[in-house]
Amino acid sequence: MGPAHSLSGAAAWLGVGAAATAAGHEMPWPVLVVGALVCAGAALAPDLDHKSATISRAFGPLSRILCEIIDKLSAAVYKATKKPGDPRRSGGHRTLTHTWLWAVLIGTGFSALAVLGGRWAVLGILFVHMVLAVEGLLWRAARVSSDVLVWLLGATSAWILAGVLDKPGNGSGWLFTEPGQEYLWLGLPIVLGALVHDLGDALTVSGCPVLWPIPVGRRRWYPIGPPDFMRFRAGSWIELKILMPAFMLAGAAGGLTAVGVVG
C-alpha cells in the first residue's frame, strides 16, 4: 500500500546516503533530505495505472486523466508483447509501469527535464514529488485534509528546498559536477523509488513483472517474487506490523550513518 511504498522509498535513499558516506563520498545533507522525499514520492508513481491509487487521486482531474491514459497504454503494450504463457487480461495494472525499463526511462526523462528546463522545471519536479511524499508519509493527515492544503504544502516545500539546494556546496551539482549538469542527479531517487515499489509488489501474492521485456520461459511478463509461503496480501498485518516499522528503523539507521552520527 501507499504508506509502505513511501517509507521503503525514503529508507532506500537514506541507505544510499549511508553507503556513500561509507565509501568516502559524503552526501550533502540537502541532497540526503530532498532525495529521501523525492524517492518517497516516486515510490508511489508506478501505481498511476490504477484508478484507486494515491497518485491517481493526488492531483485531481489531471492525475485521473493521466491514470486512464497510462492504464490503456500499459494494457496495449501488454497485449502487443505478451508470449503464449502470459495470461489474457483487460487492464494494465502492474504491467508496464512496474518494470525496470519504465523506472529507468522515467528517471532519465526527469533528469533531462531538470537540466534542460532550469529552475522552474526543478520546482515542478520537486512539487509533484513533495505532494506524493506528503500523501504517502503523512497519509492519515493527508486524507482528512483538502487537496489544496496538500498542494500548498508541496509547493512551499519545493520552493524552500530548491532554495537550499541552490546555495553553493548544498548539492545542486552533486555527483555530476560539470557545468550545466546541475540537478542531473534528481533522476536517481526517482529511478530508485520506482524500483523499490516494484520490489515491494514482488513480495505480495501477485508478484511483479520487474524484468520485462526480458522473457522467462514462455512468459515475457513473468511476475517475480519469493516462494509462495513468503508472500502476503497488500495491506495485511505483515505489511503494517512488520515491514513498515522495519522501513522506519532502516531509514533512521541509514540517515544517522549518512550524516556521520553512526559509523
PDB file of C-alpha atoms in Angstrom:
ATOM      1  CA  MET A   1       0.000   0.000   0.000  1.00  0.00           C
ATOM      2  CA  GLY A   2       0.984   3.655  -0.403  1.00  0.00           C
ATOM      3  CA  PRO A   3       2.435   4.332   3.068  1.00  0.00           C
ATOM      4  CA  ALA A   4       4.683   1.271   2.981  1.00  0.00           C
ATOM      5  CA  HIS A   5       5.859   2.137  -0.526  1.00  0.00           C
ATOM      6  CA  SER A   6       6.763   5.683   0.533  1.00  0.00           C
ATOM      7  CA  LEU A   7       8.542   4.554   3.679  1.00  0.00           C
ATOM      8  CA  SER A   8      10.549   1.998   1.733  1.00  0.00           C
ATOM      9  CA  GLY A   9      11.500   4.651  -0.826  1.00  0.00           C
ATOM     10  CA  ALA A  10      12.726   7.088   1.811  1.00  0.00           C
ATOM     11  CA  ALA A  11      14.633   4.328   3.601  1.00  0.00           C
ATOM     12  CA  ALA A  12      16.263   3.253   0.348  1.00  0.00           C
ATOM     13  CA  TRP A  13      17.642   6.723  -0.402  1.00  0.00           C
ATOM     14  CA  LEU A  14      18.863   7.149   3.172  1.00  0.00           C
ATOM     15  CA  GLY A  15      20.613   3.820   2.684  1.00  0.00           C
ATOM     16  CA  VAL A  16      22.259   5.206  -0.444  1.00  0.00           C
ATOM     17  CA  GLY A  17      23.446   8.162   1.632  1.00  0.00           C
ATOM     18  CA  ALA A  18      24.903   5.799   4.227  1.00  0.00           C
ATOM     19  CA  ALA A  19      26.674   3.795   1.525  1.00  0.00           C
ATOM     20  CA  ALA A  20      28.102   6.985   0.005  1.00  0.00           C
ATOM     21  CA  THR A  21      29.450   8.069   3.396  1.00  0.00           C
ATOM     22  CA  ALA A  22      30.974   4.644   3.996  1.00  0.00           C
ATOM     23  CA  ALA A  23      32.676   4.885   0.606  1.00  0.00           C
ATOM     24  CA  GLY A  24      34.184   8.250   1.488  1.00  0.00           C
ATOM     25  CA  HIS A  25      31.845  10.351  -0.670  1.00  0.00           C
ATOM     26  CA  GLU A  26      29.629  12.023   1.913  1.00  0.00           C
ATOM     27  CA  MET A  27      26.317  13.206   0.525  1.00  0.00           C
ATOM     28  CA  PRO A  28      25.434  16.855   1.340  1.00  0.00           C
ATOM     29  CA  TRP A  29      22.594  16.919   3.843  1.00  0.00           C
ATOM     30  CA  PRO A  30      20.202  18.791   1.491  1.00  0.00           C
ATOM     31  CA  VAL A  31      20.676  16.060  -1.119  1.00  0.00           C
ATOM     32  CA  LEU A  32      20.043  13.443   1.558  1.00  0.00           C
ATOM     33  CA  VAL A  33      16.805  15.118   2.672  1.00  0.00           C
ATOM     34  CA  VAL A  34      15.495  16.077  -0.766  1.00  0.00           C
ATOM     35  CA  GLY A  35      16.477  12.723  -2.248  1.00  0.00           C
ATOM     36  CA  ALA A  36      14.661  10.848   0.523  1.00  0.00           C
ATOM     37  CA  LEU A  37      11.479  12.884  -0.018  1.00  0.00           C
ATOM     38  CA  VAL A  38      11.650  12.589  -3.810  1.00  0.00           C
ATOM     39  CA  CYS A  39      12.261   8.848  -3.518  1.00  0.00           C
ATOM     40  CA  ALA A  40       9.316   8.532  -1.113  1.00  0.00           C
ATOM     41  CA  GLY A  41       7.086  10.278  -3.645  1.00  0.00           C
ATOM     42  CA  ALA A  42       8.468   8.372  -6.624  1.00  0.00           C
ATOM     43  CA  ALA A  43       7.769   5.105  -4.821  1.00  0.00           C
ATOM     44  CA  LEU A  44       4.048   5.787  -5.348  1.00  0.00           C
ATOM     45  CA  ALA A  45       4.354   6.592  -9.044  1.00  0.00           C
ATOM     46  CA  PRO A  46       4.158   3.106 -10.633  1.00  0.00           C
ATOM     47  CA  ASP A  47       0.566   2.778  -9.411  1.00  0.00           C
ATOM     48  CA  LEU A  48      -0.531   5.536 -11.802  1.00  0.00           C
ATOM     49  CA  ASP A  49      -2.019   2.648 -13.782  1.00  0.00           C
ATOM     50  CA  HIS A  50      -4.682   2.060 -11.072  1.00  0.00           C
ATOM     51  CA  LYS A  51      -7.595   4.455 -10.603  1.00  0.00           C
ATOM     52  CA  SER A  52      -7.823   3.885  -6.839  1.00  0.00           C
ATOM     53  CA  ALA A  53      -4.130   4.507  -6.148  1.00  0.00           C
ATOM     54  CA  THR A  54      -2.946   7.504  -4.150  1.00  0.00           C
ATOM     55  CA  ILE A  55      -1.118   9.042  -7.094  1.00  0.00           C
ATOM     56  CA  SER A  56      -4.195   8.755  -9.316  1.00  0.00           C
ATOM     57  CA  ARG A  57      -6.153  10.918  -6.850  1.00  0.00           C
ATOM     58  CA  ALA A  58      -3.360  13.250  -5.738  1.00  0.00           C
ATOM     59  CA  PHE A  59      -3.715  15.925  -8.428  1.00  0.00           C
ATOM     60  CA  GLY A  60      -7.435  15.940  -9.061  1.00  0.00           C
ATOM     61  CA  PRO A  61      -8.783  15.586 -12.624  1.00  0.00           C
ATOM     62  CA  LEU A  62      -5.286  15.855 -14.122  1.00  0.00           C
ATOM     63  CA  SER A  63      -3.969  12.731 -12.423  1.00  0.00           C
ATOM     64  CA  ARG A  64      -7.227  10.852 -13.061  1.00  0.00           C
ATOM     65  CA  ILE A  65      -6.988  11.577 -16.794  1.00  0.00           C
ATOM     66  CA  LEU A  66      -3.316  10.614 -16.820  1.00  0.00           C
ATOM     67  CA  CYS A  67      -4.209   7.401 -14.998  1.00  0.00           C
ATOM     68  CA  GLU A  68      -6.661   6.431 -17.730  1.00  0.00           C
ATOM     69  CA  ILE A  69      -4.052   7.117 -20.410  1.00  0.00           C
ATOM     70  CA  ILE A  70      -1.348   5.112 -18.611  1.00  0.00           C
ATOM     71  CA  ASP A  71      -3.732   2.225 -17.958  1.00  0.00           C
ATOM     72  CA  LYS A  72      -4.718   1.997 -21.631  1.00  0.00           C
ATOM     73  CA  LEU A  73      -1.097   2.355 -22.770  1.00  0.00           C
ATOM     74  CA  SER A  74       0.027  -0.363 -20.362  1.00  0.00           C
ATOM     75  CA  ALA A  75      -2.740  -2.715 -21.467  1.00  0.00           C
ATOM     76  CA  ALA A  76      -1.848  -2.137 -25.137  1.00  0.00           C
ATOM     77  CA  VAL A  77       1.854  -2.811 -24.520  1.00  0.00           C
ATOM     78  CA  TYR A  78       0.993  -5.963 -22.583  1.00  0.00           C
ATOM     79  CA  LYS A  79      -1.202  -7.260 -25.381  1.00  0.00           C
ATOM     80  CA  ALA A  80       1.382  -6.426 -28.058  1.00  0.00           C
ATOM     81  CA  THR A  81       4.338  -8.042 -26.294  1.00  0.00           C
ATOM     82  CA  LYS A  82       2.925 -10.984 -24.326  1.00  0.00           C
ATOM     83  CA  LYS A  83       4.118 -14.506 -25.025  1.00  0.00           C
ATOM     84  CA  PRO A  84       1.984 -17.680 -25.147  1.00  0.00           C
ATOM     85  CA  GLY A  85       2.491 -18.306 -21.433  1.00  0.00           C
ATOM     86  CA  ASP A  86       1.224 -14.895 -20.369  1.00  0.00           C
ATOM     87  CA  PRO A  87      -2.472 -14.856 -19.385  1.00  0.00           C
ATOM     88  CA  ARG A  88      -5.056 -12.685 -21.121  1.00  0.00           C
ATOM     89  CA  ARG A  89      -6.033  -9.549 -19.238  1.00  0.00           C
ATOM     90  CA  SER A  90      -8.125  -6.444 -19.820  1.00  0.00           C
ATOM     91  CA  GLY A  91      -6.424  -3.802 -17.646  1.00  0.00           C
ATOM     92  CA  GLY A  92      -2.877  -2.538 -17.445  1.00  0.00           C
ATOM     93  CA  HIS A  93      -2.260  -2.536 -13.685  1.00  0.00           C
ATOM     94  CA  ARG A  94       1.097  -3.986 -12.635  1.00  0.00           C
ATOM     95  CA  THR A  95       2.426  -4.225 -16.159  1.00  0.00           C
ATOM     96  CA  LEU A  96       4.405  -1.505 -17.983  1.00  0.00           C
ATOM     97  CA  THR A  97       4.845   0.923 -15.060  1.00  0.00           C
ATOM     98  CA  HIS A  98       6.073  -1.904 -12.830  1.00  0.00           C
ATOM     99  CA  THR A  99       9.196  -2.738 -14.847  1.00  0.00           C
ATOM    100  CA  TRP A 100      12.867  -1.782 -14.591  1.00  0.00           C
ATOM    101  CA  LEU A 101      12.731  -0.276 -18.069  1.00  0.00           C
ATOM    102  CA  TRP A 102       9.930   2.114 -17.128  1.00  0.00           C
ATOM    103  CA  ALA A 103      11.837   3.150 -13.990  1.00  0.00           C
ATOM    104  CA  VAL A 104      14.967   3.956 -15.990  1.00  0.00           C
ATOM    105  CA  LEU A 105      13.058   5.836 -18.691  1.00  0.00           C
ATOM    106  CA  ILE A 106      11.108   7.925 -16.188  1.00  0.00           C
ATOM    107  CA  GLY A 107      14.220   8.755 -14.187  1.00  0.00           C
ATOM    108  CA  THR A 108      16.152   9.670 -17.321  1.00  0.00           C
ATOM    109  CA  GLY A 109      13.291  11.858 -18.503  1.00  0.00           C
ATOM    110  CA  PHE A 110      13.113  13.763 -15.216  1.00  0.00           C
ATOM    111  CA  SER A 111      16.904  14.228 -15.173  1.00  0.00           C
ATOM    112  CA  ALA A 112      16.794  15.670 -18.687  1.00  0.00           C
ATOM    113  CA  LEU A 113      13.884  17.922 -17.752  1.00  0.00           C
ATOM    114  CA  ALA A 114      15.753  19.213 -14.689  1.00  0.00           C
ATOM    115  CA  VAL A 115      18.884  20.019 -16.707  1.00  0.00           C
ATOM    116  CA  LEU A 116      17.186  21.479 -19.767  1.00  0.00           C
ATOM    117  CA  GLY A 117      14.238  23.180 -18.078  1.00  0.00           C
ATOM    118  CA  GLY A 118      16.114  25.127 -15.436  1.00  0.00           C
ATOM    119  CA  ARG A 119      14.763  26.327 -12.101  1.00  0.00           C
ATOM    120  CA  TRP A 120      11.059  26.152 -12.948  1.00  0.00           C
ATOM    121  CA  ALA A 121      11.390  22.575 -14.166  1.00  0.00           C
ATOM    122  CA  VAL A 122      13.186  21.664 -10.938  1.00  0.00           C
ATOM    123  CA  LEU A 123      10.441  23.338  -8.915  1.00  0.00           C
ATOM    124  CA  GLY A 124       7.818  21.387 -10.856  1.00  0.00           C
ATOM    125  CA  ILE A 125       9.608  18.076 -10.272  1.00  0.00           C
ATOM    126  CA  LEU A 126      10.005  18.825  -6.568  1.00  0.00           C
ATOM    127  CA  PHE A 127       6.374  19.955  -6.255  1.00  0.00           C
ATOM    128  CA  VAL A 128       4.990  16.740  -7.749  1.00  0.00           C
ATOM    129  CA  HIS A 129       7.166  14.524  -5.575  1.00  0.00           C
ATOM    130  CA  MET A 130       6.659  16.582  -2.405  1.00  0.00           C
ATOM    131  CA  VAL A 131       2.879  16.242  -2.808  1.00  0.00           C
ATOM    132  CA  LEU A 132       3.263  12.494  -3.265  1.00  0.00           C
ATOM    133  CA  ALA A 133       5.638  12.280  -0.291  1.00  0.00           C
ATOM    134  CA  VAL A 134       3.069  14.054   1.894  1.00  0.00           C
ATOM    135  CA  GLU A 135       0.326  11.736   0.641  1.00  0.00           C
ATOM    136  CA  GLY A 136       2.458   8.675   1.345  1.00  0.00           C
ATOM    137  CA  LEU A 137       4.364   9.516   4.526  1.00  0.00           C
ATOM    138  CA  LEU A 138       1.591  11.525   6.201  1.00  0.00           C
ATOM    139  CA  TRP A 139      -1.270   9.504   4.794  1.00  0.00           C
ATOM    140  CA  ARG A 140      -3.602   9.844   7.784  1.00  0.00           C
ATOM    141  CA  ALA A 141      -3.249  13.621   7.932  1.00  0.00           C
ATOM    142  CA  ALA A 142      -3.407  13.958   4.135  1.00  0.00           C
ATOM    143  CA  ARG A 143      -6.650  12.005   3.905  1.00  0.00           C
ATOM    144  CA  VAL A 144      -8.505  14.338   6.244  1.00  0.00           C
ATOM    145  CA  SER A 145      -7.025  17.459   4.630  1.00  0.00           C
ATOM    146  CA  SER A 146      -8.204  19.101   1.440  1.00  0.00           C
ATOM    147  CA  ASP A 147      -6.203  18.604  -1.738  1.00  0.00           C
ATOM    148  CA  VAL A 148      -5.486  22.331  -1.836  1.00  0.00           C
ATOM    149  CA  LEU A 149      -3.759  22.225   1.559  1.00  0.00           C
ATOM    150  CA  VAL A 150      -1.604  19.291   0.462  1.00  0.00           C
ATOM    151  CA  TRP A 151      -0.710  21.111  -2.778  1.00  0.00           C
ATOM    152  CA  LEU A 152       0.202  24.263  -0.823  1.00  0.00           C
ATOM    153  CA  LEU A 153       2.439  22.226   1.473  1.00  0.00           C
ATOM    154  CA  GLY A 154       4.045  20.580  -1.543  1.00  0.00           C
ATOM    155  CA  ALA A 155       4.610  23.899  -3.296  1.00  0.00           C
ATOM    156  CA  THR A 156       6.035  25.547  -0.184  1.00  0.00           C
ATOM    157  CA  SER A 157       8.348  22.620   0.468  1.00  0.00           C
ATOM    158  CA  ALA A 158       9.517  22.585  -3.152  1.00  0.00           C
ATOM    159  CA  TRP A 159      10.291  26.329  -3.094  1.00  0.00           C
ATOM    160  CA  ILE A 160      12.221  26.144   0.201  1.00  0.00           C
ATOM    161  CA  LEU A 161      14.181  23.013  -0.713  1.00  0.00           C
ATOM    162  CA  ALA A 162      15.113  24.351  -4.148  1.00  0.00           C
ATOM    163  CA  GLY A 163      16.410  27.499  -2.486  1.00  0.00           C
ATOM    164  CA  VAL A 164      18.521  25.462  -0.074  1.00  0.00           C
ATOM    165  CA  LEU A 165      19.945  23.284  -2.848  1.00  0.00           C
ATOM    166  CA  ASP A 166      20.844  26.326  -4.944  1.00  0.00           C
ATOM    167  CA  LYS A 167      23.265  27.613  -2.312  1.00  0.00           C
ATOM    168  CA  PRO A 168      26.954  26.836  -3.020  1.00  0.00           C
ATOM    169  CA  GLY A 169      28.017  23.436  -1.701  1.00  0.00           C
ATOM    170  CA  ASN A 170      24.489  22.307  -0.864  1.00  0.00           C
ATOM    171  CA  GLY A 171      24.156  19.820  -3.644  1.00  0.00           C
ATOM    172  CA  SER A 172      22.630  21.166  -6.855  1.00  0.00           C
ATOM    173  CA  GLY A 173      25.749  19.878  -8.621  1.00  0.00           C
ATOM    174  CA  TRP A 174      26.157  16.745  -6.508  1.00  0.00           C
ATOM    175  CA  LEU A 175      27.704  13.720  -8.268  1.00  0.00           C
ATOM    176  CA  PHE A 176      27.564  15.326 -11.711  1.00  0.00           C
ATOM    177  CA  THR A 177      29.947  18.261 -11.416  1.00  0.00           C
ATOM    178  CA  GLU A 178      30.419  19.564 -14.959  1.00  0.00           C
ATOM    179  CA  PRO A 179      28.906  22.954 -15.864  1.00  0.00           C
ATOM    180  CA  GLY A 180      25.290  22.574 -16.979  1.00  0.00           C
ATOM    181  CA  GLN A 181      24.791  19.301 -15.060  1.00  0.00           C
ATOM    182  CA  GLU A 182      23.117  20.849 -12.031  1.00  0.00           C
ATOM    183  CA  TYR A 183      20.228  18.699 -10.787  1.00  0.00           C
ATOM    184  CA  LEU A 184      21.096  15.860 -13.157  1.00  0.00           C
ATOM    185  CA  TRP A 185      21.098  13.642 -10.058  1.00  0.00           C
ATOM    186  CA  LEU A 186      17.369  14.236  -9.455  1.00  0.00           C
ATOM    187  CA  GLY A 187      16.538  11.281 -11.683  1.00  0.00           C
ATOM    188  CA  LEU A 188      18.370   8.856  -9.378  1.00  0.00           C
ATOM    189  CA  PRO A 189      15.914   8.886  -6.441  1.00  0.00           C
ATOM    190  CA  ILE A 190      13.086   8.682  -8.983  1.00  0.00           C
ATOM    191  CA  VAL A 191      14.537   5.530 -10.536  1.00  0.00           C
ATOM    192  CA  LEU A 192      15.228   4.085  -7.095  1.00  0.00           C
ATOM    193  CA  GLY A 193      11.731   4.871  -5.838  1.00  0.00           C
ATOM    194  CA  ALA A 194      10.113   3.096  -8.792  1.00  0.00           C
ATOM    195  CA  LEU A 195      12.344   0.045  -8.400  1.00  0.00           C
ATOM    196  CA  VAL A 196      11.697  -0.152  -4.656  1.00  0.00           C
ATOM    197  CA  HIS A 197       7.964  -0.028  -5.382  1.00  0.00           C
ATOM    198  CA  ASP A 198       8.334  -2.913  -7.824  1.00  0.00           C
ATOM    199  CA  LEU A 199      10.326  -4.992  -5.361  1.00  0.00           C
ATOM    200  CA  GLY A 200       7.716  -4.309  -2.702  1.00  0.00           C
ATOM    201  CA  ASP A 201       4.956  -5.501  -5.019  1.00  0.00           C
ATOM    202  CA  ALA A 202       7.031  -8.579  -5.816  1.00  0.00           C
ATOM    203  CA  LEU A 203       6.642  -9.623  -2.163  1.00  0.00           C
ATOM    204  CA  THR A 204       2.853  -9.789  -2.479  1.00  0.00           C
ATOM    205  CA  VAL A 205       0.788 -12.728  -3.702  1.00  0.00           C
ATOM    206  CA  SER A 206       0.549 -11.332  -7.246  1.00  0.00           C
ATOM    207  CA  GLY A 207       4.276 -10.791  -7.779  1.00  0.00           C
ATOM    208  CA  CYS A 208       5.597  -8.125 -10.145  1.00  0.00           C
ATOM    209  CA  PRO A 209       6.913  -8.321 -13.754  1.00  0.00           C
ATOM    210  CA  VAL A 210      10.024  -6.268 -12.954  1.00  0.00           C
ATOM    211  CA  LEU A 211      12.169  -7.994 -15.609  1.00  0.00           C
ATOM    212  CA  TRP A 212      10.057  -7.090 -18.665  1.00  0.00           C
ATOM    213  CA  PRO A 213      10.860  -7.147 -21.562  1.00  0.00           C
ATOM    214  CA  ILE A 214      13.324  -9.951 -20.690  1.00  0.00           C
ATOM    215  CA  PRO A 215      11.453 -13.238 -21.242  1.00  0.00           C
ATOM    216  CA  VAL A 216      11.356 -16.002 -18.642  1.00  0.00           C
ATOM    217  CA  GLY A 217      10.423 -19.315 -20.229  1.00  0.00           C
ATOM    218  CA  ARG A 218       7.122 -18.984 -22.061  1.00  0.00           C
ATOM    219  CA  ARG A 219       6.329 -15.657 -20.423  1.00  0.00           C
ATOM    220  CA  ARG A 220       7.543 -12.127 -21.042  1.00  0.00           C
ATOM    221  CA  TRP A 221       5.529 -10.682 -18.138  1.00  0.00           C
ATOM    222  CA  TYR A 222       6.747 -13.141 -15.520  1.00  0.00           C
ATOM    223  CA  PRO A 223       5.671 -11.999 -12.015  1.00  0.00           C
ATOM    224  CA  ILE A 224       8.836 -12.461  -9.991  1.00  0.00           C
ATOM    225  CA  GLY A 225       8.703 -12.900  -6.234  1.00  0.00           C
ATOM    226  CA  PRO A 226       9.818 -15.084  -3.336  1.00  0.00           C
ATOM    227  CA  PRO A 227       8.396 -18.588  -2.702  1.00  0.00           C
ATOM    228  CA  ASP A 228       4.640 -18.594  -2.138  1.00  0.00           C
ATOM    229  CA  PHE A 229       4.893 -19.169   1.622  1.00  0.00           C
ATOM    230  CA  MET A 230       6.835 -15.888   1.982  1.00  0.00           C
ATOM    231  CA  ARG A 231       4.301 -13.736   0.141  1.00  0.00           C
ATOM    232  CA  PHE A 232       1.482 -11.709   1.681  1.00  0.00           C
ATOM    233  CA  ARG A 233      -1.512  -9.642   0.628  1.00  0.00           C
ATOM    234  CA  ALA A 234      -1.126  -5.880   0.276  1.00  0.00           C
ATOM    235  CA  GLY A 235      -2.346  -4.146   3.421  1.00  0.00           C
ATOM    236  CA  SER A 236      -2.041  -7.275   5.563  1.00  0.00           C
ATOM    237  CA  TRP A 237      -0.710  -7.310   9.132  1.00  0.00           C
ATOM    238  CA  ILE A 238       2.724  -8.325   7.855  1.00  0.00           C
ATOM    239  CA  GLU A 239       2.993  -5.077   5.943  1.00  0.00           C
ATOM    240  CA  LEU A 240       1.568  -2.909   8.722  1.00  0.00           C
ATOM    241  CA  LYS A 241       3.134  -4.534  11.783  1.00  0.00           C
ATOM    242  CA  ILE A 242       6.460  -5.805  10.443  1.00  0.00           C
ATOM    243  CA  LEU A 243       7.538  -4.136   7.194  1.00  0.00           C
ATOM    244  CA  MET A 244       6.585  -0.538   7.956  1.00  0.00           C
ATOM    245  CA  PRO A 245       8.374  -0.473  11.342  1.00  0.00           C
ATOM    246  CA  ALA A 246      11.352  -2.176   9.687  1.00  0.00           C
ATOM    247  CA  PHE A 247      11.461   0.523   6.996  1.00  0.00           C
ATOM    248  CA  MET A 248      11.374   3.214   9.684  1.00  0.00           C
ATOM    249  CA  LEU A 249      14.262   1.636  11.589  1.00  0.00           C
ATOM    250  CA  ALA A 250      16.270   1.078   8.415  1.00  0.00           C
ATOM    251  CA  GLY A 251      15.693   4.667   7.326  1.00  0.00           C
ATOM    252  CA  ALA A 252      16.729   6.031  10.717  1.00  0.00           C
ATOM    253  CA  ALA A 253      19.884   3.912  10.724  1.00  0.00           C
ATOM    254  CA  GLY A 254      20.731   4.946   7.156  1.00  0.00           C
ATOM    255  CA  GLY A 255      20.144   8.632   7.850  1.00  0.00           C
ATOM    256  CA  LEU A 256      22.240   8.652  11.029  1.00  0.00           C
ATOM    257  CA  THR A 257      25.047   6.830   9.233  1.00  0.00           C
ATOM    258  CA  ALA A 258      24.868   9.203   6.284  1.00  0.00           C
ATOM    259  CA  VAL A 259      25.358  12.291   8.473  1.00  0.00           C
ATOM    260  CA  GLY A 260      28.140  10.657  10.488  1.00  0.00           C
ATOM    261  CA  VAL A 261      26.295  10.191  13.796  1.00  0.00           C
ATOM    262  CA  VAL A 262      26.675   6.411  13.487  1.00  0.00           C
ATOM    263  CA  GLY A 263      29.675   4.886  11.800  1.00  0.00           C
TER     264      GLY A 263
END
